[in-house]
């Protein structure tokens, strides 16, 4: 059996990826309370904002308010999505610790999500990357549809490797390999991750798995076997992408933490506080949490 990493970093993406698709406005105070609860749970990295066009993603329009109101813990990285220089300037003003340029391995998805081709997106990201370096802000690259696309279907492995190399050349500190629509299975996951590892250091790659087909935990395990040690997840399994119809949320953070506990892998995160945060946001949204571990732990307590 391959040896697994002894510790992993869990990037909590619920306040951004999780909430961006909610139809009803989630007030900035609720998002702020969620980020604060997640901070107290011990995450090193929380994706808290997206400085994107409010016409494209209205739910993220309050990002500056959230970034201004959260109680920051020293050492915690609060990240923001920045598709272009306008987004970067807003993230800088909001004191984001990390900016995220987000592209795609699928041409069709790139057009739908950010209204340009892959090549145009990379050209657009060059300015953001340069500005981030000048200001000493961490730079993360996110690659959507690395395992399949809702518009074009199959995404060639070469296309993933190519975008990883382009993100690397832009100077990304970390690169996310994202299963936007949750279609990957473990062998496919390993095939894609191996190509990514061929282009970038393994300790800078992260797995970002949506759980549409219930495969995300298996895909995380498959990635652990390759030595990947950064994973994205969303409290209560919140989420879905506005440009990926039918795709459900990210894998629930509570479920990932339960898995890591069982494997004896250190995360530095307090599962009980995350369960409370998951119940808090689910109650606000008026629905049951999508986290099976979260619901089981909450039921046991009651
Ligand atoms: C990229 C654009 C802006 C191009 O959109 P565009 O329409 O081509 O942009 P434009 O430059 O022509 O500008 C049009 C208007 O947008 C404004 N604008 C332009 N830029 C900004 C900005 N940064 N912030 C605020 N406003 C902005 C700009 O000021 C102008 O306003 P107007 O003059 O019409 O009033 C647009 O397509 C966009 O905002 N897309 C965002 C899509 C998005 O957020 N998708 C969800 C996140 S990606 C995701 O979830 C996947 C991920 C990361 O989680 C990983 C995974 O699971 O796959």
mmCIF file of C-alpha atoms and ligand atoms in Angstrom:
data_model
loop_
_atom_site.group_PDB
_atom_site.id
_atom_site.type_symbol
_atom_site.label_atom_id
_atom_site.label_comp_id
_atom_site.label_asym_id
_atom_site.label_seq_id
_atom_site.Cartn_x
_atom_site.Cartn_y
_atom_site.Cartn_z
ATOM 1 C CA UNK A 1 0.000 0.000 0.000
ATOM 2 C CA UNK A 2 1.246 3.500 -0.827
ATOM 3 C CA UNK A 3 2.003 5.624 2.211
ATOM 4 C CA UNK A 4 -0.354 8.568 2.597
ATOM 5 C CA UNK A 5 0.625 12.126 3.630
ATOM 6 C CA UNK A 6 0.850 12.536 7.416
ATOM 7 C CA UNK A 7 -0.865 15.908 7.290
ATOM 8 C CA UNK A 8 -2.992 17.790 4.789
ATOM 9 C CA UNK A 9 -4.213 21.345 4.296
ATOM 10 C CA UNK A 10 -7.961 21.713 3.927
ATOM 11 C CA UNK A 11 -8.999 24.893 2.121
ATOM 12 C CA UNK A 12 -12.525 25.840 3.160
ATOM 13 C CA UNK A 13 -14.349 27.183 0.106
ATOM 14 C CA UNK A 14 -17.908 27.306 1.460
ATOM 15 C CA UNK A 15 -18.216 31.088 1.834
ATOM 16 C CA UNK A 16 -17.331 31.522 -1.879
ATOM 17 C CA UNK A 17 -17.824 28.391 -3.983
ATOM 18 C CA UNK A 18 -20.474 27.172 -1.558
ATOM 19 C CA UNK A 19 -22.641 30.265 -1.456
ATOM 20 C CA UNK A 20 -22.069 31.745 -4.934
ATOM 21 C CA UNK A 21 -24.922 29.765 -6.464
ATOM 22 C CA UNK A 22 -27.576 30.569 -3.831
ATOM 23 C CA UNK A 23 -30.532 32.240 -5.500
ATOM 24 C CA UNK A 24 -31.664 34.190 -2.411
ATOM 25 C CA UNK A 25 -29.344 36.887 -1.177
ATOM 26 C CA UNK A 26 -27.267 35.746 1.787
ATOM 27 C CA UNK A 27 -26.552 38.934 3.752
ATOM 28 C CA UNK A 28 -22.950 39.946 4.316
ATOM 29 C CA UNK A 29 -23.464 39.558 8.088
ATOM 30 C CA UNK A 30 -24.321 35.880 7.670
ATOM 31 C CA UNK A 31 -21.321 35.281 5.398
ATOM 32 C CA UNK A 32 -19.135 37.124 7.910
ATOM 33 C CA UNK A 33 -20.422 35.009 10.798
ATOM 34 C CA UNK A 34 -19.737 31.875 8.733
ATOM 35 C CA UNK A 35 -16.166 32.930 7.962
ATOM 36 C CA UNK A 36 -15.585 33.799 11.622
ATOM 37 C CA UNK A 37 -16.855 30.415 12.772
ATOM 38 C CA UNK A 38 -14.614 28.686 10.205
ATOM 39 C CA UNK A 39 -11.650 30.764 11.353
ATOM 40 C CA UNK A 40 -12.207 29.628 14.922
ATOM 41 C CA UNK A 41 -12.320 25.998 13.712
ATOM 42 C CA UNK A 42 -8.643 26.280 12.754
ATOM 43 C CA UNK A 43 -8.538 26.479 8.939
ATOM 44 C CA UNK A 44 -5.295 27.916 7.558
ATOM 45 C CA UNK A 45 -7.002 29.014 4.346
ATOM 46 C CA UNK A 46 -10.573 30.192 3.758
ATOM 47 C CA UNK A 47 -11.894 31.261 0.365
ATOM 48 C CA UNK A 48 -14.031 34.176 1.465
ATOM 49 C CA UNK A 49 -14.751 36.322 -1.588
ATOM 50 C CA UNK A 50 -14.954 36.677 -5.361
ATOM 51 C CA UNK A 51 -14.360 40.011 -7.080
ATOM 52 C CA UNK A 52 -16.249 39.118 -10.234
ATOM 53 C CA UNK A 53 -18.927 40.904 -12.184
ATOM 54 C CA UNK A 54 -22.076 41.209 -10.025
ATOM 55 C CA UNK A 55 -24.079 40.784 -13.228
ATOM 56 C CA UNK A 56 -22.529 37.351 -13.703
ATOM 57 C CA UNK A 57 -22.599 36.201 -10.057
ATOM 58 C CA UNK A 58 -24.879 38.478 -7.982
ATOM 59 C CA UNK A 59 -24.370 36.530 -4.744
ATOM 60 C CA UNK A 60 -20.720 37.630 -4.602
ATOM 61 C CA UNK A 61 -21.543 41.341 -4.860
ATOM 62 C CA UNK A 62 -21.057 41.798 -1.096
ATOM 63 C CA UNK A 63 -17.504 40.424 -1.127
ATOM 64 C CA UNK A 64 -15.886 43.724 -0.101
ATOM 65 C CA UNK A 65 -18.292 44.058 2.853
ATOM 66 C CA UNK A 66 -17.480 40.541 4.009
ATOM 67 C CA UNK A 67 -13.724 41.062 3.723
ATOM 68 C CA UNK A 68 -14.033 44.295 5.709
ATOM 69 C CA UNK A 69 -16.132 42.753 8.480
ATOM 70 C CA UNK A 70 -14.452 39.402 9.178
ATOM 71 C CA UNK A 71 -12.287 38.961 12.239
ATOM 72 C CA UNK A 72 -8.936 37.938 10.823
ATOM 73 C CA UNK A 73 -6.703 35.519 12.646
ATOM 74 C CA UNK A 74 -3.001 36.093 12.063
ATOM 75 C CA UNK A 75 -1.532 33.481 9.741
ATOM 76 C CA UNK A 76 -4.865 32.543 8.155
ATOM 77 C CA UNK A 77 -5.049 33.109 4.399
ATOM 78 C CA UNK A 78 -8.312 34.708 3.258
ATOM 79 C CA UNK A 79 -8.556 34.178 -0.509
ATOM 80 C CA UNK A 80 -10.514 35.957 -3.222
ATOM 81 C CA UNK A 81 -11.240 35.089 -6.844
ATOM 82 C CA UNK A 82 -9.955 37.655 -9.334
ATOM 83 C CA UNK A 83 -10.704 37.059 -13.028
ATOM 84 C CA UNK A 84 -9.007 40.262 -14.233
ATOM 85 C CA UNK A 85 -7.267 43.466 -13.102
ATOM 86 C CA UNK A 86 -10.556 45.018 -11.994
ATOM 87 C CA UNK A 87 -11.019 42.074 -9.658
ATOM 88 C CA UNK A 88 -7.407 42.263 -8.522
ATOM 89 C CA UNK A 89 -7.696 45.956 -7.584
ATOM 90 C CA UNK A 90 -10.818 45.170 -5.560
ATOM 91 C CA UNK A 91 -9.106 42.239 -3.834
ATOM 92 C CA UNK A 92 -6.111 44.406 -3.009
ATOM 93 C CA UNK A 93 -8.352 47.090 -1.498
ATOM 94 C CA UNK A 94 -10.117 44.375 0.510
ATOM 95 C CA UNK A 95 -6.784 43.076 1.873
ATOM 96 C CA UNK A 96 -7.066 39.593 0.392
ATOM 97 C CA UNK A 97 -4.080 37.431 1.366
ATOM 98 C CA UNK A 98 -4.301 35.356 -1.785
ATOM 99 C CA UNK A 99 -5.811 36.004 -5.202
ATOM 100 C CA UNK A 100 -7.168 33.200 -7.332
ATOM 101 C CA UNK A 101 -7.035 33.294 -11.101
ATOM 102 C CA UNK A 102 -9.499 30.783 -12.446
ATOM 103 C CA UNK A 103 -9.251 29.224 -15.846
ATOM 104 C CA UNK A 104 -10.412 25.997 -17.374
ATOM 105 C CA UNK A 105 -9.064 22.961 -19.182
ATOM 106 C CA UNK A 106 -12.191 23.113 -21.353
ATOM 107 C CA UNK A 107 -12.550 25.740 -24.086
ATOM 108 C CA UNK A 108 -16.339 25.561 -23.919
ATOM 109 C CA UNK A 109 -16.445 26.113 -20.152
ATOM 110 C CA UNK A 110 -13.929 28.964 -20.353
ATOM 111 C CA UNK A 111 -16.278 30.819 -22.713
ATOM 112 C CA UNK A 112 -19.346 30.209 -20.540
ATOM 113 C CA UNK A 113 -17.683 31.026 -17.229
ATOM 114 C CA UNK A 114 -15.390 33.934 -17.991
ATOM 115 C CA UNK A 115 -16.409 34.899 -21.509
ATOM 116 C CA UNK A 116 -13.071 34.250 -23.230
ATOM 117 C CA UNK A 117 -10.920 31.435 -24.631
ATOM 118 C CA UNK A 118 -8.289 29.621 -22.557
ATOM 119 C CA UNK A 119 -5.502 31.519 -24.357
ATOM 120 C CA UNK A 120 -7.247 34.866 -23.768
ATOM 121 C CA UNK A 121 -7.735 34.016 -20.102
ATOM 122 C CA UNK A 122 -4.040 33.261 -19.632
ATOM 123 C CA UNK A 123 -3.156 36.580 -21.296
ATOM 124 C CA UNK A 124 -5.602 38.323 -18.935
ATOM 125 C CA UNK A 125 -4.119 36.529 -15.921
ATOM 126 C CA UNK A 126 -0.602 37.707 -16.771
ATOM 127 C CA UNK A 127 -1.357 41.193 -15.482
ATOM 128 C CA UNK A 128 -2.961 39.836 -12.330
ATOM 129 C CA UNK A 129 -0.028 37.496 -11.708
ATOM 130 C CA UNK A 130 2.516 40.289 -12.188
ATOM 131 C CA UNK A 131 0.593 42.645 -9.900
ATOM 132 C CA UNK A 132 0.220 39.946 -7.234
ATOM 133 C CA UNK A 133 3.981 39.309 -7.266
ATOM 134 C CA UNK A 134 4.727 43.041 -7.058
ATOM 135 C CA UNK A 135 2.445 43.390 -4.045
ATOM 136 C CA UNK A 136 3.681 40.192 -2.401
ATOM 137 C CA UNK A 137 0.256 38.543 -2.487
ATOM 138 C CA UNK A 138 -0.011 34.777 -2.862
ATOM 139 C CA UNK A 139 -1.247 33.596 -6.237
ATOM 140 C CA UNK A 140 -3.368 30.506 -6.769
ATOM 141 C CA UNK A 141 -4.499 29.106 -10.094
ATOM 142 C CA UNK A 142 -7.709 27.124 -10.368
ATOM 143 C CA UNK A 143 -8.388 24.826 -13.321
ATOM 144 C CA UNK A 144 -12.042 23.980 -13.849
ATOM 145 C CA UNK A 145 -13.367 20.975 -15.751
ATOM 146 C CA UNK A 146 -10.116 19.036 -15.425
ATOM 147 C CA UNK A 147 -12.103 15.768 -15.373
ATOM 148 C CA UNK A 148 -14.994 16.564 -17.681
ATOM 149 C CA UNK A 149 -17.058 19.474 -18.950
ATOM 150 C CA UNK A 150 -20.814 20.088 -18.935
ATOM 151 C CA UNK A 151 -20.602 21.567 -22.455
ATOM 152 C CA UNK A 152 -17.903 19.639 -24.322
ATOM 153 C CA UNK A 153 -17.895 16.338 -22.375
ATOM 154 C CA UNK A 154 -14.433 14.739 -22.433
ATOM 155 C CA UNK A 155 -11.464 16.937 -21.579
ATOM 156 C CA UNK A 156 -8.135 15.607 -22.907
ATOM 157 C CA UNK A 157 -5.367 14.932 -20.371
ATOM 158 C CA UNK A 158 -3.053 17.024 -22.553
ATOM 159 C CA UNK A 159 -5.349 20.024 -22.109
ATOM 160 C CA UNK A 160 -5.095 19.723 -18.316
ATOM 161 C CA UNK A 161 -1.301 19.353 -18.438
ATOM 162 C CA UNK A 162 -1.079 22.372 -20.727
ATOM 163 C CA UNK A 163 -3.087 24.666 -18.420
ATOM 164 C CA UNK A 164 -1.152 23.450 -15.361
ATOM 165 C CA UNK A 165 2.080 24.392 -17.169
ATOM 166 C CA UNK A 166 0.673 27.814 -18.085
ATOM 167 C CA UNK A 167 -0.451 28.466 -14.502
ATOM 168 C CA UNK A 168 3.005 27.343 -13.285
ATOM 169 C CA UNK A 169 4.677 29.733 -15.725
ATOM 170 C CA UNK A 170 2.501 32.571 -14.418
ATOM 171 C CA UNK A 171 4.120 31.966 -11.027
ATOM 172 C CA UNK A 172 1.249 30.323 -9.162
ATOM 173 C CA UNK A 173 2.093 29.243 -5.633
ATOM 174 C CA UNK A 174 -0.659 26.645 -5.711
ATOM 175 C CA UNK A 175 -2.707 25.087 -8.522
ATOM 176 C CA UNK A 176 -6.153 23.541 -8.060
ATOM 177 C CA UNK A 177 -7.252 20.635 -10.195
ATOM 178 C CA UNK A 178 -11.027 20.963 -10.133
ATOM 179 C CA UNK A 179 -13.775 18.490 -10.854
ATOM 180 C CA UNK A 180 -16.374 21.177 -11.425
ATOM 181 C CA UNK A 181 -19.213 18.768 -12.190
ATOM 182 C CA UNK A 182 -18.161 15.885 -9.952
ATOM 183 C CA UNK A 183 -17.816 13.253 -12.681
ATOM 184 C CA UNK A 184 -14.388 11.842 -11.811
ATOM 185 C CA UNK A 185 -13.808 8.357 -10.424
ATOM 186 C CA UNK A 186 -10.596 7.221 -8.670
ATOM 187 C CA UNK A 187 -8.646 5.803 -11.636
ATOM 188 C CA UNK A 188 -9.515 8.846 -13.755
ATOM 189 C CA UNK A 189 -8.526 11.052 -10.835
ATOM 190 C CA UNK A 190 -5.115 9.429 -10.665
ATOM 191 C CA UNK A 191 -4.605 9.708 -14.428
ATOM 192 C CA UNK A 192 -5.332 13.451 -14.335
ATOM 193 C CA UNK A 193 -3.341 14.066 -11.155
ATOM 194 C CA UNK A 194 -0.335 12.206 -12.548
ATOM 195 C CA UNK A 195 -0.308 14.554 -15.548
ATOM 196 C CA UNK A 196 -0.576 17.554 -13.224
ATOM 197 C CA UNK A 197 2.295 16.213 -11.094
ATOM 198 C CA UNK A 198 4.303 15.981 -14.322
ATOM 199 C CA UNK A 199 4.036 19.779 -14.632
ATOM 200 C CA UNK A 200 4.033 21.099 -11.047
ATOM 201 C CA UNK A 201 5.391 20.199 -7.629
ATOM 202 C CA UNK A 202 3.112 17.732 -5.882
ATOM 203 C CA UNK A 203 2.993 19.752 -2.647
ATOM 204 C CA UNK A 204 1.555 22.736 -4.542
ATOM 205 C CA UNK A 205 -1.310 20.859 -6.196
ATOM 206 C CA UNK A 206 -4.758 20.658 -4.681
ATOM 207 C CA UNK A 207 -7.791 18.496 -5.321
ATOM 208 C CA UNK A 208 -11.086 20.387 -5.664
ATOM 209 C CA UNK A 209 -13.839 17.801 -5.957
ATOM 210 C CA UNK A 210 -17.550 18.393 -6.323
ATOM 211 C CA UNK A 211 -19.678 15.497 -5.125
ATOM 212 C CA UNK A 212 -22.367 15.302 -7.796
ATOM 213 C CA UNK A 213 -21.962 11.548 -8.319
ATOM 214 C CA UNK A 214 -20.898 10.712 -4.754
ATOM 215 C CA UNK A 215 -17.294 10.019 -5.787
ATOM 216 C CA UNK A 216 -15.461 12.891 -4.138
ATOM 217 C CA UNK A 217 -14.195 11.081 -1.022
ATOM 218 C CA UNK A 218 -12.976 8.166 -3.152
ATOM 219 C CA UNK A 219 -11.224 10.671 -5.434
ATOM 220 C CA UNK A 220 -9.591 12.349 -2.441
ATOM 221 C CA UNK A 221 -8.314 8.971 -1.272
ATOM 222 C CA UNK A 222 -6.991 8.259 -4.774
ATOM 223 C CA UNK A 223 -5.212 11.628 -4.709
ATOM 224 C CA UNK A 224 -3.776 10.970 -1.232
ATOM 225 C CA UNK A 225 -2.203 7.829 -2.668
ATOM 226 C CA UNK A 226 -0.304 10.048 -5.111
ATOM 227 C CA UNK A 227 0.893 12.335 -2.303
ATOM 228 C CA UNK A 228 -1.482 15.258 -2.948
ATOM 229 C CA UNK A 229 -1.815 17.059 0.375
ATOM 230 C CA UNK A 230 -4.167 20.013 -0.249
ATOM 231 C CA UNK A 231 -7.937 19.564 -0.596
ATOM 232 C CA UNK A 232 -10.815 21.965 -1.027
ATOM 233 C CA UNK A 233 -14.134 21.374 0.655
ATOM 234 C CA UNK A 234 -17.238 23.243 1.594
ATOM 235 C CA UNK A 235 -18.905 23.279 4.997
ATOM 236 C CA UNK A 236 -22.280 21.461 4.881
ATOM 237 C CA UNK A 237 -21.458 20.514 1.273
ATOM 238 C CA UNK A 238 -22.717 23.880 0.102
ATOM 239 C CA UNK A 239 -22.415 24.833 -3.493
ATOM 240 C CA UNK A 240 -22.639 24.390 -7.174
ATOM 241 C CA UNK A 241 -21.345 26.477 -10.033
ATOM 242 C CA UNK A 242 -23.686 28.935 -11.779
ATOM 243 C CA UNK A 243 -22.145 27.874 -15.105
ATOM 244 C CA UNK A 244 -22.339 24.105 -14.516
ATOM 245 C CA UNK A 245 -26.034 23.227 -14.442
ATOM 246 C CA UNK A 246 -26.947 20.293 -12.203
ATOM 247 C CA UNK A 247 -23.545 20.130 -10.518
ATOM 248 C CA UNK A 248 -23.889 19.878 -6.746
ATOM 249 C CA UNK A 249 -21.696 21.277 -4.024
ATOM 250 C CA UNK A 250 -18.128 20.595 -3.126
ATOM 251 C CA UNK A 251 -17.442 17.594 -0.971
ATOM 252 C CA UNK A 252 -18.564 18.496 2.551
ATOM 253 C CA UNK A 253 -15.759 19.594 4.846
ATOM 254 C CA UNK A 254 -17.160 17.583 7.758
ATOM 255 C CA UNK A 255 -16.970 14.388 5.655
ATOM 256 C CA UNK A 256 -13.378 15.108 4.617
ATOM 257 C CA UNK A 257 -12.369 15.773 8.226
ATOM 258 C CA UNK A 258 -14.030 12.550 9.362
ATOM 259 C CA UNK A 259 -12.095 10.655 6.669
ATOM 260 C CA UNK A 260 -8.807 12.293 7.658
ATOM 261 C CA UNK A 261 -9.407 11.537 11.345
ATOM 262 C CA UNK A 262 -10.034 7.893 10.482
ATOM 263 C CA UNK A 263 -6.832 7.733 8.439
ATOM 264 C CA UNK A 264 -4.832 9.401 11.218
ATOM 265 C CA UNK A 265 -3.992 12.354 8.943
ATOM 266 C CA UNK A 266 -3.474 15.657 10.745
ATOM 267 C CA UNK A 267 -5.555 18.692 9.626
ATOM 268 C CA UNK A 268 -5.355 21.017 12.637
ATOM 269 C CA UNK A 269 -9.118 21.608 12.357
ATOM 270 C CA UNK A 270 -11.764 21.093 15.047
ATOM 271 C CA UNK A 271 -14.500 18.962 13.482
ATOM 272 C CA UNK A 272 -17.057 19.858 16.182
ATOM 273 C CA UNK A 273 -16.775 23.575 15.415
ATOM 274 C CA UNK A 274 -17.152 22.857 11.685
ATOM 275 C CA UNK A 275 -20.274 20.771 12.402
ATOM 276 C CA UNK A 276 -21.739 23.748 14.295
ATOM 277 C CA UNK A 277 -20.852 26.091 11.423
ATOM 278 C CA UNK A 278 -22.515 23.666 8.985
ATOM 279 C CA UNK A 279 -25.686 23.543 11.085
ATOM 280 C CA UNK A 280 -25.654 27.349 11.388
ATOM 281 C CA UNK A 281 -25.519 28.009 7.643
ATOM 282 C CA UNK A 282 -27.933 25.174 6.815
ATOM 283 C CA UNK A 283 -30.471 26.588 9.272
ATOM 284 C CA UNK A 284 -30.081 30.001 7.700
ATOM 285 C CA UNK A 285 -30.657 28.536 4.224
ATOM 286 C CA UNK A 286 -33.629 26.565 5.524
ATOM 287 C CA UNK A 287 -32.453 23.125 4.492
ATOM 288 C CA UNK A 288 -30.670 20.098 5.845
ATOM 289 C CA UNK A 289 -26.905 20.045 5.636
ATOM 290 C CA UNK A 290 -25.545 17.934 2.765
ATOM 291 C CA UNK A 291 -22.808 16.587 5.043
ATOM 292 C CA UNK A 292 -23.485 13.036 6.148
ATOM 293 C CA UNK A 293 -20.820 13.154 8.863
ATOM 294 C CA UNK A 294 -22.071 16.580 9.965
ATOM 295 C CA UNK A 295 -25.656 15.372 10.275
ATOM 296 C CA UNK A 296 -24.625 12.162 12.042
ATOM 297 C CA UNK A 297 -22.543 14.046 14.607
ATOM 298 C CA UNK A 298 -25.305 16.638 15.153
ATOM 299 C CA UNK A 299 -27.915 13.857 15.593
ATOM 300 C CA UNK A 300 -25.720 12.017 18.105
ATOM 301 C CA UNK A 301 -25.404 15.166 20.192
ATOM 302 C CA UNK A 302 -29.152 15.880 20.263
HETATM 303 C C1 LIG B 1 -14.635 37.649 -16.142
HETATM 304 C C2 LIG B 1 -15.853 38.510 -16.420
HETATM 305 C C3 LIG B 1 -15.796 39.789 -15.592
HETATM 306 C C4 LIG B 1 -15.833 38.870 -17.901
HETATM 307 O O1 LIG B 1 -17.068 39.426 -18.251
HETATM 308 P P1 LIG B 1 -17.185 40.399 -19.500
HETATM 309 O O2 LIG B 1 -18.621 40.803 -19.615
HETATM 310 O O3 LIG B 1 -16.529 39.751 -20.670
HETATM 311 O O4 LIG B 1 -16.278 41.600 -18.965
HETATM 312 P P2 LIG B 1 -15.979 43.039 -19.469
HETATM 313 O O5 LIG B 1 -14.547 43.309 -19.149
HETATM 314 O O6 LIG B 1 -16.490 43.234 -20.872
HETATM 315 O O7 LIG B 1 -16.874 43.944 -18.482
HETATM 316 C C5 LIG B 1 -18.293 43.921 -18.527
HETATM 317 C C6 LIG B 1 -18.841 44.526 -17.252
HETATM 318 O O8 LIG B 1 -18.413 43.763 -16.115
HETATM 319 C C7 LIG B 1 -17.701 44.613 -15.210
HETATM 320 N N1 LIG B 1 -16.584 43.847 -14.631
HETATM 321 C C8 LIG B 1 -15.562 43.279 -15.309
HETATM 322 N N2 LIG B 1 -14.751 42.683 -14.447
HETATM 323 C C9 LIG B 1 -15.239 42.890 -13.201
HETATM 324 C C10 LIG B 1 -14.820 42.494 -11.909
HETATM 325 N N3 LIG B 1 -13.718 41.784 -11.713
HETATM 326 N N4 LIG B 1 -15.575 42.872 -10.868
HETATM 327 C C11 LIG B 1 -16.702 43.596 -11.043
HETATM 328 N N5 LIG B 1 -17.170 43.995 -12.251
HETATM 329 C C12 LIG B 1 -16.428 43.625 -13.322
HETATM 330 C C13 LIG B 1 -17.206 45.788 -16.054
HETATM 331 O O9 LIG B 1 -16.991 46.904 -15.230
HETATM 332 C C14 LIG B 1 -18.364 45.967 -16.994
HETATM 333 O O10 LIG B 1 -19.399 46.636 -16.280
HETATM 334 P P3 LIG B 1 -20.483 47.573 -17.043
HETATM 335 O O11 LIG B 1 -19.646 48.606 -17.747
HETATM 336 O O12 LIG B 1 -21.234 46.653 -17.994
HETATM 337 O O13 LIG B 1 -21.335 48.068 -15.912
HETATM 338 C C15 LIG B 1 -17.172 37.757 -16.142
HETATM 339 O O14 LIG B 1 -17.279 36.697 -17.033
HETATM 340 C C16 LIG B 1 -17.229 37.233 -14.736
HETATM 341 O O15 LIG B 1 -17.281 37.980 -13.769
HETATM 342 N N6 LIG B 1 -17.246 35.899 -14.583
HETATM 343 C C17 LIG B 1 -17.222 35.311 -13.270
HETATM 344 C C18 LIG B 1 -17.741 33.949 -13.346
HETATM 345 C C19 LIG B 1 -17.653 33.316 -11.990
HETATM 346 O O16 LIG B 1 -17.415 33.938 -10.972
HETATM 347 N N7 LIG B 1 -17.914 31.989 -11.988
HETATM 348 C C20 LIG B 1 -17.902 31.230 -10.796
HETATM 349 C C21 LIG B 1 -16.528 31.069 -10.249
HETATM 350 S S1 LIG B 1 -15.542 29.837 -11.086
HETATM 351 C C22 LIG B 1 -15.898 28.444 -10.247
HETATM 352 O O17 LIG B 1 -16.771 28.431 -9.428
HETATM 353 C C23 LIG B 1 -15.045 27.255 -10.473
HETATM 354 C C24 LIG B 1 -14.082 27.009 -9.338
HETATM 355 C C25 LIG B 1 -13.030 28.094 -9.233
HETATM 356 O O18 LIG B 1 -14.763 26.960 -8.100
HETATM 357 C C26 LIG B 1 -13.380 25.674 -9.535
HETATM 358 C C27 LIG B 1 -14.342 24.585 -9.996
HETATM 359 O O19 LIG B 1 -15.079 24.013 -9.214
HETATM 360 O O20 LIG B 1 -14.306 24.372 -11.194
#
